[in-house]
Amino acid sequence: MVFRLVLGCGTVCRKVTEQVAERDGRMLVITDDASAVETLRDESVPARHADPTDPDTIASVDQPDVIFVAGDRTDGNRTALELAREQFPAVSIVAYLGGHATAMDRSQFAELADYVIDPTEAIADYTLETASASAEAAIKLRASLAGIDGRLAVVTHDNPDPDALASAVALVDIAESVGVDADACYFGDISHQENRAMVNLLDLDLQNMAPDDPLTDYSAFALVDHSRPGVNDQLPADLHVDIVIDHHPPRGPVPGDFVDLRQEAGATSTVLTEYIEHFDLAFDPATATALLYGIRVDTNDFTREVSPADFRAASVLSPHVDTSLLRQIEQPSLEGETLETIARAIKNRIERGSVAVASVNRISNRDALPQAADQLLTMEGIETTLVFGFDDEMVYLSARSRAADVDLGETLRDAFDRIGSAGGHADMAGAQLEIGILGSADDEEEVESIVSIVEEVIINRFFEALETRPGVPVGAYTQTSEWLFTQRGGSEDGESA
């Protein structure tokens, strides 16, 4: 059995552990970061709280077959590498160089490690491969903006998350730099406490649109962080779209005179950061802070679906970010209603294998659902979660997963696209369904009866959609009629559903 030893747990550690955990054999992570140890253990990854630069720590470890040196600091990685090579001279070692390496460091790493991961070279390689394509896209975007005669509406998906909000504000800045008046627009609510804090503290200029608002004030439309009008935005489905910038995989044909879909990017904010650079614009501190926060949220602090472009965008934005405001945005007070929703999700959960599903019944704040789904995911043995709740005649669903063989975006689309609208990422997705019959119910008892049936439909459909996942015991499921639902536009983004 192969024994893999990971020394330190910095930026690249999570990716290493995710990849290694899928392989046969034994693994151990040693780090002096107590919170990282706790997180890894919660994810069933063996971890030890100790200093990987302490000779006694290295001496106490069994002989590994492979060593990964994966801290963030160059000096710490160099010391850990030296100790590991001295203790295990014949073992294959892969070492992460860290972000502040000198020429001497590079020479020592090359001498001691079998393979060296150099973040500077990785970013440079990526830049050389993509710079020409990115520059060409910027030229085409400038031409599209220059052709607009009138005001531009930059529209996010419904109930926008930080990535959508930041992208909209950034595209407005870009449009205005070439003489096009523009508004950042959204439908729905900004109800998550962190999202409200971001808007209020950064004083973002946003237009909240209603479904019956006339669109005649605008002569052109751009979609950011989603790609189809009428799907998760309440715009007419046949609306002519001038610009689309997104990072989600499209579910169908994408309309638009200019379309930039960067599925390899972890956030749409990453793409907009590149455009601001290509347009040679100065970064407004509020926009830069919003963009960095959008990237961090969508990549879960650079641990989920992250690419070299996301790291590069973060490094470009960092000097322009208001760090004091960013800290305030990240640490808002948690509302009592959100805590109650999380408590109901824990109490009402149904567990089958590594999957937990919970109905929280009536809600007034749909943004509590993803927080409840995240909380269920911290439970021992749980790798996939779905939490849903009812608001008037709508059902909102939020799902999370850390299972390597689950694609939540596809799972929710398979389960609910015929009776609503759904979509998102492999590890984070959402959906919304309309229950028209609730509006015609006469009394509370009838309403509760309908809600009970709907809960059964949702739970059954979700587990049935997961049946193709190997190793998950989902059993036999009850089929229930679809007549409870009428189709309505919904979410393509897990954070907003």
Tab-separated table of C-alpha atoms in Angstrom:
chain	number	residue	atom	x	y	z
A	1	MET	CA	0.000	0.000	0.000
A	2	VAL	CA	1.418	3.404	-1.043
A	3	PHE	CA	1.988	5.840	1.844
A	4	ARG	CA	1.899	9.525	0.850
A	5	LEU	CA	3.128	12.136	3.325
A	6	VAL	CA	2.104	15.814	2.979
A	7	LEU	CA	4.229	18.355	4.867
A	8	GLY	CA	2.501	21.709	5.388
A	9	CYS	CA	-0.954	22.692	4.202
A	10	GLY	CA	-1.067	25.959	2.274
A	11	THR	CA	-2.770	27.062	-0.949
A	12	VAL	CA	-1.892	23.948	-2.953
A	13	CYS	CA	-2.464	21.513	-0.076
A	14	ARG	CA	-6.221	21.211	-0.585
A	15	LYS	CA	-5.799	20.369	-4.258
A	16	VAL	CA	-3.129	17.816	-3.400
A	17	THR	CA	-5.297	16.138	-0.761
A	18	GLU	CA	-8.337	16.108	-3.064
A	19	GLN	CA	-6.359	14.380	-5.817
A	20	VAL	CA	-4.487	11.983	-3.540
A	21	ALA	CA	-7.577	11.037	-1.545
A	22	GLU	CA	-9.080	9.567	-4.722
A	23	ARG	CA	-6.175	7.131	-5.096
A	24	ASP	CA	-5.533	3.870	-3.327
A	25	GLY	CA	-3.214	3.890	-0.356
A	26	ARG	CA	-2.581	5.757	2.855
A	27	MET	CA	-2.078	9.501	3.345
A	28	LEU	CA	-1.036	11.741	6.253
A	29	VAL	CA	-0.959	15.559	6.365
A	30	ILE	CA	1.309	17.223	8.929
A	31	THR	CA	0.814	20.959	9.482
A	32	ASP	CA	1.145	23.506	12.278
A	33	ASP	CA	-2.164	25.103	11.222
A	34	ALA	CA	-4.698	23.810	13.766
A	35	SER	CA	-7.721	25.008	11.763
A	36	ALA	CA	-6.456	23.196	8.654
A	37	VAL	CA	-6.069	20.001	10.691
A	38	GLU	CA	-9.649	20.313	11.931
A	39	THR	CA	-10.979	20.941	8.427
A	40	LEU	CA	-9.074	18.000	6.969
A	41	ARG	CA	-10.279	15.675	9.694
A	42	ASP	CA	-13.844	16.827	9.078
A	43	GLU	CA	-13.307	15.706	5.484
A	44	SER	CA	-11.972	12.329	6.645
A	45	VAL	CA	-8.381	13.187	5.674
A	46	PRO	CA	-5.797	11.939	8.243
A	47	ALA	CA	-4.000	14.985	9.637
A	48	ARG	CA	-1.595	15.679	12.503
A	49	HIS	CA	-1.036	18.996	14.262
A	50	ALA	CA	2.750	19.348	14.362
A	51	ASP	CA	5.550	21.501	12.972
A	52	PRO	CA	6.803	20.020	9.658
A	53	THR	CA	10.034	22.023	10.050
A	54	ASP	CA	10.858	20.307	13.356
A	55	PRO	CA	13.391	17.440	12.964
A	56	ASP	CA	11.614	15.447	15.713
A	57	THR	CA	8.356	15.612	13.729
A	58	ILE	CA	9.983	14.201	10.588
A	59	ALA	CA	11.858	11.559	12.571
A	60	SER	CA	8.622	10.288	14.119
A	61	VAL	CA	7.005	9.463	10.766
A	62	ASP	CA	7.007	6.022	9.167
A	63	GLN	CA	8.911	5.680	5.888
A	64	PRO	CA	6.661	7.153	3.155
A	65	ASP	CA	6.683	6.235	-0.521
A	66	VAL	CA	6.057	9.801	-1.724
A	67	ILE	CA	6.412	13.167	0.036
A	68	PHE	CA	4.591	16.373	-0.919
A	69	VAL	CA	5.956	19.601	0.571
A	70	ALA	CA	2.894	21.842	0.341
A	71	GLY	CA	3.143	24.872	2.626
A	72	ASP	CA	2.766	28.468	1.421
A	73	ARG	CA	6.031	29.913	2.770
A	74	THR	CA	9.216	29.338	0.799
A	75	ASP	CA	11.431	29.279	3.893
A	76	GLY	CA	9.257	26.745	5.697
A	77	ASN	CA	9.053	24.527	2.627
A	78	ARG	CA	12.825	24.689	2.186
A	79	THR	CA	13.412	23.564	5.777
A	80	ALA	CA	10.825	20.773	5.523
A	81	LEU	CA	12.378	19.667	2.224
A	82	GLU	CA	15.879	19.577	3.717
A	83	LEU	CA	14.716	17.527	6.713
A	84	ALA	CA	12.670	15.152	4.577
A	85	ARG	CA	15.523	14.525	2.179
A	86	GLU	CA	17.947	13.913	5.052
A	87	GLN	CA	15.537	11.518	6.799
A	88	PHE	CA	14.346	9.749	3.625
A	89	PRO	CA	17.159	9.990	1.028
A	90	ALA	CA	15.592	7.515	-1.424
A	91	VAL	CA	11.986	8.754	-1.305
A	92	SER	CA	10.467	10.675	-4.226
A	93	ILE	CA	9.702	14.272	-3.144
A	94	VAL	CA	7.453	16.843	-4.831
A	95	ALA	CA	7.977	20.357	-3.418
A	96	TYR	CA	5.950	23.559	-3.828
A	97	LEU	CA	8.349	26.494	-4.158
A	98	GLY	CA	6.124	29.072	-2.478
A	99	GLY	CA	5.541	32.668	-3.447
A	100	HIS	CA	8.751	34.477	-2.454
A	101	ALA	CA	11.593	32.307	-3.735
A	102	THR	CA	15.069	33.670	-4.383
A	103	ALA	CA	17.545	32.334	-6.909
A	104	MET	CA	19.248	30.480	-4.038
A	105	ASP	CA	15.919	28.901	-3.035
A	106	ARG	CA	15.268	27.707	-6.572
A	107	SER	CA	18.718	26.130	-6.722
A	108	GLN	CA	18.256	24.319	-3.392
A	109	PHE	CA	14.775	23.069	-4.287
A	110	ALA	CA	16.031	21.780	-7.640
A	111	GLU	CA	18.864	19.953	-5.887
A	112	LEU	CA	16.781	18.311	-3.153
A	113	ALA	CA	13.370	17.657	-4.746
A	114	ASP	CA	12.546	15.288	-7.576
A	115	TYR	CA	9.835	17.646	-8.836
A	116	VAL	CA	9.453	21.371	-8.084
A	117	ILE	CA	6.165	23.244	-8.485
A	118	ASP	CA	6.971	26.882	-9.281
A	119	PRO	CA	3.860	29.163	-9.126
A	120	THR	CA	5.624	31.920	-11.073
A	121	GLU	CA	6.412	29.605	-13.977
A	122	ALA	CA	2.896	28.131	-13.892
A	123	ILE	CA	1.323	31.575	-14.146
A	124	ALA	CA	3.786	32.643	-16.830
A	125	ASP	CA	3.062	29.537	-18.891
A	126	TYR	CA	-0.665	30.127	-18.553
A	127	THR	CA	-0.282	33.790	-19.482
A	128	LEU	CA	1.718	32.971	-22.610
A	129	GLU	CA	-0.854	30.386	-23.666
A	130	THR	CA	-3.883	32.620	-23.079
A	131	ALA	CA	-2.674	36.207	-23.469
A	132	SER	CA	-3.234	36.397	-27.210
A	133	ALA	CA	-6.755	34.945	-26.979
A	134	SER	CA	-7.605	37.197	-24.029
A	135	ALA	CA	-6.301	40.289	-25.819
A	136	GLU	CA	-8.303	39.413	-28.919
A	137	ALA	CA	-11.450	39.029	-26.790
A	138	ALA	CA	-10.827	42.467	-25.268
A	139	ILE	CA	-10.577	44.001	-28.735
A	140	LYS	CA	-13.902	42.406	-29.704
A	141	LEU	CA	-15.541	43.566	-26.461
A	142	ARG	CA	-14.379	47.129	-27.088
A	143	ALA	CA	-15.871	46.976	-30.598
A	144	SER	CA	-19.176	45.642	-29.230
A	145	LEU	CA	-19.370	48.413	-26.634
A	146	ALA	CA	-18.447	51.067	-29.194
A	147	GLY	CA	-21.356	49.949	-31.352
A	148	ILE	CA	-23.937	50.629	-28.632
A	149	ASP	CA	-26.021	53.741	-29.226
A	150	GLY	CA	-27.809	54.440	-25.974
A	151	ARG	CA	-27.785	53.052	-22.424
A	152	LEU	CA	-26.538	49.554	-21.536
A	153	ALA	CA	-28.153	47.335	-18.874
A	154	VAL	CA	-25.669	44.919	-17.317
A	155	VAL	CA	-27.899	42.225	-15.797
A	156	THR	CA	-26.876	39.642	-13.192
A	157	HIS	CA	-28.716	36.440	-12.417
A	158	ASP	CA	-31.604	36.617	-9.929
A	159	ASN	CA	-30.737	37.219	-6.267
A	160	PRO	CA	-27.106	37.849	-7.232
A	161	ASP	CA	-24.073	36.527	-5.387
A	162	PRO	CA	-20.793	38.468	-4.945
A	163	ASP	CA	-19.300	37.195	-8.208
A	164	ALA	CA	-22.302	38.389	-10.225
A	165	LEU	CA	-22.471	41.762	-8.457
A	166	ALA	CA	-18.758	42.445	-8.826
A	167	SER	CA	-18.781	41.423	-12.495
A	168	ALA	CA	-21.709	43.730	-13.243
A	169	VAL	CA	-20.083	46.719	-11.540
A	170	ALA	CA	-16.785	46.038	-13.343
A	171	LEU	CA	-18.454	45.819	-16.761
A	172	VAL	CA	-20.203	49.133	-16.061
A	173	ASP	CA	-16.789	50.678	-15.343
A	174	ILE	CA	-15.439	49.263	-18.615
A	175	ALA	CA	-18.454	50.469	-20.632
A	176	GLU	CA	-18.247	53.978	-19.209
A	177	SER	CA	-14.524	54.102	-20.034
A	178	VAL	CA	-15.436	53.969	-23.729
A	179	GLY	CA	-18.274	56.486	-23.421
A	180	VAL	CA	-21.240	54.122	-22.937
A	181	ASP	CA	-23.649	54.915	-20.104
A	182	ALA	CA	-24.496	51.730	-18.187
A	183	ASP	CA	-26.318	50.417	-15.124
A	184	ALA	CA	-25.633	47.287	-13.056
A	185	CYS	CA	-29.065	45.645	-12.742
A	186	TYR	CA	-30.565	42.654	-10.945
A	187	PHE	CA	-33.917	41.043	-10.259
A	188	GLY	CA	-34.920	39.588	-6.892
A	189	ASP	CA	-33.240	40.322	-3.579
A	190	ILE	CA	-29.811	40.642	-2.053
A	191	SER	CA	-30.620	38.883	1.190
A	192	HIS	CA	-27.460	37.041	2.279
A	193	GLN	CA	-25.883	39.075	5.081
A	194	GLU	CA	-22.401	39.000	3.514
A	195	ASN	CA	-23.779	40.091	0.138
A	196	ARG	CA	-25.677	42.996	1.719
A	197	ALA	CA	-22.563	43.970	3.644
A	198	MET	CA	-20.579	43.978	0.401
A	199	VAL	CA	-23.096	46.238	-1.363
A	200	ASN	CA	-23.494	48.623	1.572
A	201	LEU	CA	-19.857	48.905	2.659
A	202	LEU	CA	-18.555	49.345	-0.898
A	203	ASP	CA	-21.497	51.615	-1.822
A	204	LEU	CA	-22.084	49.747	-5.069
A	205	ASP	CA	-24.413	51.480	-7.523
A	206	LEU	CA	-27.057	48.875	-8.424
A	207	GLN	CA	-30.513	48.997	-9.988
A	208	ASN	CA	-33.100	46.580	-8.534
A	209	MET	CA	-35.471	45.744	-11.385
A	210	ALA	CA	-39.023	44.423	-11.131
A	211	PRO	CA	-40.497	41.966	-13.663
A	212	ASP	CA	-42.973	44.567	-14.914
A	213	ASP	CA	-40.413	47.383	-15.290
A	214	PRO	CA	-40.235	48.692	-18.876
A	215	LEU	CA	-36.961	47.974	-20.633
A	216	THR	CA	-37.296	50.916	-23.001
A	217	ASP	CA	-34.694	52.935	-21.061
A	218	TYR	CA	-32.036	50.569	-22.429
A	219	SER	CA	-30.911	50.088	-25.988
A	220	ALA	CA	-28.520	47.221	-25.234
A	221	PHE	CA	-28.222	44.367	-22.723
A	222	ALA	CA	-25.325	42.437	-21.236
A	223	LEU	CA	-25.544	39.285	-19.096
A	224	VAL	CA	-22.868	38.513	-16.506
A	225	ASP	CA	-22.410	35.287	-14.500
A	226	HIS	CA	-25.206	33.643	-16.469
A	227	SER	CA	-25.746	33.271	-20.182
A	228	ARG	CA	-29.396	33.066	-21.273
A	229	PRO	CA	-32.151	35.700	-21.012
A	230	GLY	CA	-35.265	34.477	-19.252
A	231	VAL	CA	-33.328	31.763	-17.402
A	232	ASN	CA	-32.657	32.948	-13.872
A	233	ASP	CA	-33.113	36.622	-14.663
A	234	GLN	CA	-36.782	37.464	-15.483
A	235	LEU	CA	-35.845	39.095	-18.767
A	236	PRO	CA	-37.897	38.112	-21.844
A	237	ALA	CA	-36.547	34.856	-23.228
A	238	ASP	CA	-36.472	36.325	-26.743
A	239	LEU	CA	-34.603	39.489	-25.713
A	240	HIS	CA	-31.740	40.469	-28.011
A	241	VAL	CA	-28.532	40.224	-25.958
A	242	ASP	CA	-25.476	42.210	-26.998
A	243	ILE	CA	-22.858	40.866	-24.535
A	244	VAL	CA	-22.526	37.654	-22.477
A	245	ILE	CA	-19.645	37.068	-20.045
A	246	ASP	CA	-19.856	33.952	-17.863
A	247	HIS	CA	-17.878	31.041	-16.452
A	248	HIS	CA	-20.673	28.458	-16.073
A	249	PRO	CA	-21.078	25.636	-18.598
A	250	PRO	CA	-24.037	26.541	-20.847
A	251	ARG	CA	-27.111	24.335	-20.766
A	252	GLY	CA	-28.212	25.337	-24.253
A	253	PRO	CA	-27.456	27.741	-27.119
A	254	VAL	CA	-26.086	31.066	-25.871
A	255	PRO	CA	-27.415	34.145	-27.688
A	256	GLY	CA	-25.371	37.299	-27.951
A	257	ASP	CA	-23.369	39.386	-30.387
A	258	PHE	CA	-20.316	39.065	-28.116
A	259	VAL	CA	-20.024	35.902	-26.037
A	260	ASP	CA	-17.151	35.018	-23.692
A	261	LEU	CA	-17.683	31.776	-21.766
A	262	ARG	CA	-14.612	30.884	-19.685
A	263	GLN	CA	-15.500	27.539	-18.142
A	264	GLU	CA	-11.909	27.087	-16.995
A	265	ALA	CA	-12.125	30.212	-14.795
A	266	GLY	CA	-13.263	29.821	-11.207
A	267	ALA	CA	-15.264	33.071	-11.295
A	268	THR	CA	-16.642	35.579	-13.771
A	269	SER	CA	-14.850	38.228	-11.693
A	270	THR	CA	-11.576	36.716	-12.912
A	271	VAL	CA	-12.596	37.365	-16.523
A	272	LEU	CA	-13.645	40.962	-15.777
A	273	THR	CA	-10.333	41.590	-14.009
A	274	GLU	CA	-8.513	40.600	-17.198
A	275	TYR	CA	-10.695	42.949	-19.241
A	276	ILE	CA	-9.967	45.899	-16.940
A	277	GLU	CA	-6.263	45.160	-17.437
A	278	HIS	CA	-6.565	44.941	-21.224
A	279	PHE	CA	-8.543	48.191	-21.319
A	280	ASP	CA	-5.677	49.742	-19.315
A	281	LEU	CA	-8.039	51.136	-16.675
A	282	ALA	CA	-7.142	52.150	-13.143
A	283	PHE	CA	-8.766	49.853	-10.579
A	284	ASP	CA	-11.380	51.598	-8.468
A	285	PRO	CA	-10.853	50.347	-4.867
A	286	ALA	CA	-14.531	49.420	-4.441
A	287	THR	CA	-14.605	47.500	-7.729
A	288	ALA	CA	-11.289	45.772	-6.978
A	289	THR	CA	-12.482	44.746	-3.511
A	290	ALA	CA	-15.744	43.419	-4.926
A	291	LEU	CA	-13.927	41.460	-7.657
A	292	LEU	CA	-11.493	39.855	-5.221
A	293	TYR	CA	-14.332	38.914	-2.877
A	294	GLY	CA	-16.291	37.485	-5.835
A	295	ILE	CA	-13.325	35.290	-6.791
A	296	ARG	CA	-12.783	34.145	-3.209
A	297	VAL	CA	-16.438	33.223	-2.706
A	298	ASP	CA	-16.835	31.344	-6.000
A	299	THR	CA	-13.590	29.406	-5.513
A	300	ASN	CA	-14.143	28.888	-1.781
A	301	ASP	CA	-10.945	30.778	-1.000
A	302	PHE	CA	-9.060	29.182	-3.901
A	303	THR	CA	-9.866	25.576	-2.971
A	304	ARG	CA	-12.720	24.818	-5.415
A	305	GLU	CA	-12.554	24.746	-9.238
A	306	VAL	CA	-9.662	27.207	-9.139
A	307	SER	CA	-7.397	27.967	-12.106
A	308	PRO	CA	-4.089	29.798	-12.588
A	309	ALA	CA	-6.117	32.712	-13.964
A	310	ASP	CA	-7.893	33.081	-10.602
A	311	PHE	CA	-4.588	33.289	-8.728
A	312	ARG	CA	-3.250	35.793	-11.228
A	313	ALA	CA	-6.393	37.955	-11.025
A	314	ALA	CA	-6.156	37.955	-7.227
A	315	SER	CA	-2.532	39.105	-7.390
A	316	VAL	CA	-3.486	41.895	-9.820
A	317	LEU	CA	-6.356	43.071	-7.612
A	318	SER	CA	-4.594	42.789	-4.268
A	319	PRO	CA	-2.759	46.162	-4.294
A	320	HIS	CA	-6.034	48.004	-4.991
A	321	VAL	CA	-8.241	46.245	-2.419
A	322	ASP	CA	-9.538	47.960	0.724
A	323	THR	CA	-8.566	45.193	3.153
A	324	SER	CA	-10.326	46.743	6.156
A	325	LEU	CA	-13.652	46.775	4.297
A	326	LEU	CA	-13.015	43.264	2.990
A	327	ARG	CA	-12.645	41.992	6.562
A	328	GLN	CA	-15.918	43.666	7.534
A	329	ILE	CA	-17.687	42.090	4.556
A	330	GLU	CA	-16.422	38.620	5.472
A	331	GLN	CA	-17.478	38.834	9.124
A	332	PRO	CA	-21.079	40.101	9.283
A	333	SER	CA	-23.328	39.115	12.161
A	334	LEU	CA	-25.335	35.940	11.603
A	335	GLU	CA	-29.077	36.610	11.761
A	336	GLY	CA	-31.300	34.668	14.136
A	337	GLU	CA	-33.520	33.505	11.285
A	338	THR	CA	-30.542	31.985	9.510
A	339	LEU	CA	-29.559	30.091	12.655
A	340	GLU	CA	-33.144	28.811	12.990
A	341	THR	CA	-33.102	27.587	9.376
A	342	ILE	CA	-29.814	25.759	9.969
A	343	ALA	CA	-31.264	24.203	13.124
A	344	ARG	CA	-34.362	22.972	11.239
A	345	ALA	CA	-32.163	21.505	8.501
A	346	ILE	CA	-30.159	19.554	11.084
A	347	LYS	CA	-33.303	18.369	12.874
A	348	ASN	CA	-35.268	17.417	9.723
A	349	ARG	CA	-32.433	15.818	7.753
A	350	ILE	CA	-32.804	12.463	6.052
A	351	GLU	CA	-29.531	10.563	5.639
A	352	ARG	CA	-28.952	7.816	3.100
A	353	GLY	CA	-25.365	6.720	2.850
A	354	SER	CA	-23.214	9.821	2.439
A	355	VAL	CA	-26.171	11.999	1.335
A	356	ALA	CA	-28.260	14.253	3.607
A	357	VAL	CA	-31.491	15.961	2.469
A	358	ALA	CA	-33.580	18.329	4.591
A	359	SER	CA	-36.744	20.381	4.229
A	360	VAL	CA	-36.820	23.513	6.391
A	361	ASN	CA	-40.467	24.204	5.498
A	362	ARG	CA	-41.380	27.908	5.332
A	363	ILE	CA	-38.631	30.483	4.796
A	364	SER	CA	-38.495	34.240	4.299
A	365	ASN	CA	-34.768	34.382	3.552
A	366	ARG	CA	-33.717	31.985	0.810
A	367	ASP	CA	-30.035	32.774	1.357
A	368	ALA	CA	-30.186	30.804	4.598
A	369	LEU	CA	-30.518	27.626	2.491
A	370	PRO	CA	-26.935	27.475	1.122
A	371	GLN	CA	-25.619	28.183	4.615
A	372	ALA	CA	-27.692	25.299	5.961
A	373	ALA	CA	-26.460	23.054	3.111
A	374	ASP	CA	-22.866	24.011	3.963
A	375	GLN	CA	-23.489	23.211	7.636
A	376	LEU	CA	-24.871	19.735	6.877
A	377	LEU	CA	-21.779	19.071	4.779
A	378	THR	CA	-19.609	19.384	7.906
A	379	MET	CA	-21.304	16.344	9.497
A	380	GLU	CA	-19.246	13.180	9.749
A	381	GLY	CA	-19.739	10.809	6.830
A	382	ILE	CA	-21.765	13.308	4.749
A	383	GLU	CA	-20.434	14.208	1.296
A	384	THR	CA	-23.541	15.581	-0.471
A	385	THR	CA	-26.376	17.743	0.873
A	386	LEU	CA	-29.634	19.253	-0.348
A	387	VAL	CA	-31.684	21.752	1.677
A	388	PHE	CA	-34.967	23.243	0.450
A	389	GLY	CA	-37.689	25.569	1.712
A	390	PHE	CA	-41.007	27.147	0.703
A	391	ASP	CA	-41.745	30.844	0.105
A	392	ASP	CA	-45.275	31.632	-1.127
A	393	GLU	CA	-45.786	29.407	-4.190
A	394	MET	CA	-42.082	28.782	-4.765
A	395	VAL	CA	-39.688	26.094	-3.550
A	396	TYR	CA	-35.999	26.995	-3.394
A	397	LEU	CA	-33.270	24.345	-3.273
A	398	SER	CA	-29.560	24.568	-2.472
A	399	ALA	CA	-27.097	21.696	-2.766
A	400	ARG	CA	-23.461	21.130	-1.870
A	401	SER	CA	-21.044	18.238	-2.431
A	402	ARG	CA	-17.424	17.295	-1.934
A	403	ALA	CA	-17.835	13.846	-3.543
A	404	ALA	CA	-15.547	13.424	-6.539
A	405	ASP	CA	-18.121	11.381	-8.472
A	406	VAL	CA	-21.071	13.800	-8.100
A	407	ASP	CA	-21.859	16.671	-10.480
A	408	LEU	CA	-24.550	18.620	-8.644
A	409	GLY	CA	-25.302	20.949	-11.552
A	410	GLU	CA	-26.161	17.993	-13.782
A	411	THR	CA	-27.889	16.124	-10.934
A	412	LEU	CA	-30.265	18.990	-10.160
A	413	ARG	CA	-30.947	19.621	-13.831
A	414	ASP	CA	-31.758	15.943	-14.349
A	415	ALA	CA	-34.014	15.940	-11.290
A	416	PHE	CA	-35.864	19.238	-11.636
A	417	ASP	CA	-35.532	20.826	-15.092
A	418	ARG	CA	-38.839	19.267	-16.211
A	419	ILE	CA	-40.722	20.769	-13.268
A	420	GLY	CA	-38.717	23.955	-12.672
A	421	SER	CA	-35.285	25.342	-13.320
A	422	ALA	CA	-31.903	24.248	-11.974
A	423	GLY	CA	-28.175	24.446	-12.519
A	424	GLY	CA	-24.788	25.325	-11.062
A	425	HIS	CA	-21.375	23.765	-10.520
A	426	ALA	CA	-20.262	20.208	-9.795
A	427	ASP	CA	-19.990	20.937	-6.067
A	428	MET	CA	-22.501	23.776	-5.629
A	429	ALA	CA	-25.892	24.121	-7.311
A	430	GLY	CA	-29.453	25.288	-6.829
A	431	ALA	CA	-32.968	25.140	-8.224
A	432	GLN	CA	-36.356	26.745	-7.904
A	433	LEU	CA	-39.768	25.251	-8.546
A	434	GLU	CA	-43.202	26.848	-8.687
A	435	ILE	CA	-46.127	25.141	-6.922
A	436	GLY	CA	-49.096	26.886	-8.473
A	437	ILE	CA	-51.597	24.734	-6.601
A	438	LEU	CA	-50.546	26.265	-3.274
A	439	GLY	CA	-52.201	29.527	-4.281
A	440	SER	CA	-55.593	27.816	-4.618
A	441	ALA	CA	-55.429	25.921	-1.305
A	442	ASP	CA	-58.284	26.916	1.026
A	443	ASP	CA	-56.945	26.224	4.500
A	444	GLU	CA	-53.744	25.543	6.401
A	445	GLU	CA	-54.400	21.811	6.629
A	446	GLU	CA	-54.692	21.552	2.846
A	447	VAL	CA	-51.534	23.625	2.417
A	448	GLU	CA	-49.595	21.364	4.776
A	449	SER	CA	-50.827	18.309	2.908
A	450	ILE	CA	-49.600	19.734	-0.404
A	451	VAL	CA	-46.272	20.729	1.146
A	452	SER	CA	-45.828	17.189	2.472
A	453	ILE	CA	-46.384	15.726	-1.004
A	454	VAL	CA	-44.011	18.240	-2.586
A	455	GLU	CA	-41.326	17.362	-0.038
A	456	GLU	CA	-41.673	13.704	-1.001
A	457	VAL	CA	-41.407	14.559	-4.713
A	458	ILE	CA	-38.243	16.620	-4.197
A	459	ILE	CA	-36.534	14.062	-1.971
A	460	ASN	CA	-37.392	11.158	-4.260
A	461	ARG	CA	-36.298	12.979	-7.404
A	462	PHE	CA	-32.991	14.013	-5.876
A	463	PHE	CA	-32.118	10.510	-4.728
A	464	GLU	CA	-33.252	9.041	-8.046
A	465	ALA	CA	-30.976	11.477	-9.897
A	466	LEU	CA	-28.081	10.247	-7.754
A	467	GLU	CA	-28.731	6.562	-8.549
A	468	THR	CA	-26.049	6.541	-11.240
A	469	ARG	CA	-23.383	7.417	-8.659
A	470	PRO	CA	-21.484	4.215	-7.786
A	471	GLY	CA	-21.636	3.060	-4.190
A	472	VAL	CA	-24.514	5.220	-2.922
A	473	PRO	CA	-27.409	3.110	-1.585
A	474	VAL	CA	-30.527	5.004	-2.587
A	475	GLY	CA	-33.022	2.154	-2.606
A	476	ALA	CA	-36.432	2.199	-4.253
A	477	TYR	CA	-38.263	5.484	-4.676
A	478	THR	CA	-41.893	6.455	-4.874
A	479	GLN	CA	-42.998	8.098	-8.082
A	480	THR	CA	-45.279	11.101	-7.559
A	481	SER	CA	-47.146	13.099	-10.183
A	482	GLU	CA	-45.645	16.269	-11.644
A	483	TRP	CA	-48.984	18.106	-11.751
A	484	LEU	CA	-48.067	20.029	-8.585
A	485	PHE	CA	-45.538	22.112	-10.499
A	486	THR	CA	-45.700	24.643	-13.320
A	487	GLN	CA	-42.506	25.607	-15.099
A	488	ARG	CA	-40.886	28.940	-14.315
A	489	GLY	CA	-37.447	30.477	-14.872
A	490	GLY	CA	-34.944	29.654	-12.117
A	491	SER	CA	-31.390	29.663	-10.938
A	492	GLU	CA	-28.234	28.550	-12.674
A	493	ASP	CA	-26.059	29.372	-9.698
A	494	GLY	CA	-25.929	27.489	-6.414
A	495	GLU	CA	-25.194	30.582	-4.341
A	496	SER	CA	-28.352	32.305	-5.493
A	497	ALA	CA	-30.745	29.437	-5.031
